[in-house]
Amino acid sequence: MNSATVRNLLVRGMLAGLAAGVLALVVAYFLGEPNVDTAIGLEEAHTHTHGDAGADAGGGHDEEEVVSCSLQSTAGLATGILVYGVAFGGIAALAFCFALGRIGRFGPRATALLLSGCALLAVYVVPYLKYPVNPPAVGDPDTIGKRTTLYFLMMVLSVLLAIAATLLGKRLAPALGTWYATVAAVAAFAVAVGLAYAFLPVINEVPDDFPATLLWRFRLSALAIQTVLWGGLGLFLGELAERLLNPKAVPSEPGGAVPAAR
C-alpha cells in the first residue's frame, strides 16, 4: 500500500473505533453502570459502618468528593470509552494494512473481522481469564500497583504469543497444510498461555461476604462491553476498508440507472 492509502485507512480506523465506542458506551451505561452503582453502595455502607464505629471511639471526619459519581458515570465513562475506541481503531487500522493479503486470501471485511476477533482474544480475554476485573468494592488499595503490573504483563505475553503462533502457523502451512498448521498453532498458543497461567501468581481479593451474583454480573458486563467494542470495530473497519479498496464491489445506490437488457 502507498502512504495515501495507509493514511486513509488510518482515518477510517479511527472513525470505526469511534462508532464502535458509541455502541460500547450504550452497553456500558445500561448494562455495566447499574452493577457499578450497586457495588459502590455496598462499599459505602461498609465504610459508614466502620466509620461510625471509629467516630464513636475517637471522632471521625468527612471526605469531600473530588469528582461526583454522576459525572464519572456519564462524561467520564463516555470520554474513557470513546478515546479507547479511537486509539485502538487507529492501531487496528495499521495492523490491517500489514495483515491484508498476508494472513490468507481474505477480503477487507473478513480480514478486519478476523483481526478484531484475534485482538479481543489476545488483548482482553486471555488476561481477563487470569486476572478478571473486580467491582469498586473489591480489592486491596495497597496491591493495585502489583495487580496492574501483572495484568499488563499477561496482556503483553498474550499478544506476543499470538504473534508467535501466527508465525508458526505460516511456517508449518507448506508442510502440513492450512488446516493442520492452524490446529498446531492454536494448540501451541493454548499450551503457552496455560504455562503462563500456571507460573504467574494468583490474586484473589474478593471478600467472602461479597454477593457472588453481583460479581458475576459485573464481570459479564465488562466482557460484553469489550466484545461489542471489538466486534463493532471489526465490522465498521471492514466495511469502510472495503469501500475504499474495492469500490466496484460495493452495491450501487438503489434507484440508479440500470442498463437495459438486449
PDB file of N, CA and C in Angstrom, residues 116-127 158 189:
ATOM      1  N   SER A 116     -10.001  -8.246  14.489  1.00  0.00           N
ATOM      2  CA  SER A 116     -10.683  -7.782  15.698  1.00  0.00           C
ATOM      3  C   SER A 116     -10.967  -8.946  16.648  1.00  0.00           C
ATOM      4  N   GLY A 117     -11.313 -10.103  16.090  1.00  0.00           N
ATOM      5  CA  GLY A 117     -11.537 -11.266  16.944  1.00  0.00           C
ATOM      6  C   GLY A 117     -10.267 -11.725  17.636  1.00  0.00           C
ATOM      7  N   CYS A 118      -9.161 -11.750  16.894  1.00  0.00           N
ATOM      8  CA  CYS A 118      -7.874 -12.133  17.492  1.00  0.00           C
ATOM      9  C   CYS A 118      -7.432 -11.110  18.536  1.00  0.00           C
ATOM     10  N   ALA A 119      -7.681  -9.825  18.250  1.00  0.00           N
ATOM     11  CA  ALA A 119      -7.310  -8.785  19.217  1.00  0.00           C
ATOM     12  C   ALA A 119      -8.140  -8.908  20.489  1.00  0.00           C
ATOM     13  N   LEU A 120      -9.434  -9.176  20.343  1.00  0.00           N
ATOM     14  CA  LEU A 120     -10.277  -9.378  21.522  1.00  0.00           C
ATOM     15  C   LEU A 120      -9.750 -10.526  22.372  1.00  0.00           C
ATOM     16  N   LEU A 121      -9.353 -11.604  21.720  1.00  0.00           N
ATOM     17  CA  LEU A 121      -8.845 -12.768  22.444  1.00  0.00           C
ATOM     18  C   LEU A 121      -7.521 -12.464  23.130  1.00  0.00           C
ATOM     19  N   ALA A 122      -6.572 -11.880  22.376  1.00  0.00           N
ATOM     20  CA  ALA A 122      -5.220 -11.690  22.908  1.00  0.00           C
ATOM     21  C   ALA A 122      -5.127 -10.517  23.866  1.00  0.00           C
ATOM     22  N   VAL A 123      -5.795  -9.412  23.537  1.00  0.00           N
ATOM     23  CA  VAL A 123      -5.660  -8.196  24.340  1.00  0.00           C
ATOM     24  C   VAL A 123      -6.538  -8.232  25.576  1.00  0.00           C
ATOM     25  N   TYR A 124      -7.695  -8.899  25.486  1.00  0.00           N
ATOM     26  CA  TYR A 124      -8.610  -8.822  26.618  1.00  0.00           C
ATOM     27  C   TYR A 124      -8.957 -10.179  27.235  1.00  0.00           C
ATOM     28  N   VAL A 125      -9.411 -11.134  26.444  1.00  0.00           N
ATOM     29  CA  VAL A 125      -9.958 -12.370  27.017  1.00  0.00           C
ATOM     30  C   VAL A 125      -8.906 -13.165  27.770  1.00  0.00           C
ATOM     31  N   VAL A 126      -7.723 -13.357  27.163  1.00  0.00           N
ATOM     32  CA  VAL A 126      -6.682 -14.152  27.826  1.00  0.00           C
ATOM     33  C   VAL A 126      -6.238 -13.516  29.145  1.00  0.00           C
ATOM     34  N   PRO A 127      -5.901 -12.210  29.192  1.00  0.00           N
ATOM     35  CA  PRO A 127      -5.584 -11.617  30.502  1.00  0.00           C
ATOM     36  C   PRO A 127      -6.773 -11.612  31.449  1.00  0.00           C
ATOM     37  N   SER A 158       0.334 -12.404  26.127  1.00  0.00           N
ATOM     38  CA  SER A 158      -0.704 -12.930  25.250  1.00  0.00           C
ATOM     39  C   SER A 158      -0.540 -12.428  23.823  1.00  0.00           C
ATOM     40  N   PHE A 189      -0.377 -22.121  21.109  1.00  0.00           N
ATOM     41  CA  PHE A 189      -0.790 -20.902  21.824  1.00  0.00           C
ATOM     42  C   PHE A 189      -1.476 -21.261  23.139  1.00  0.00           C
TER      43      PHE A 189
END
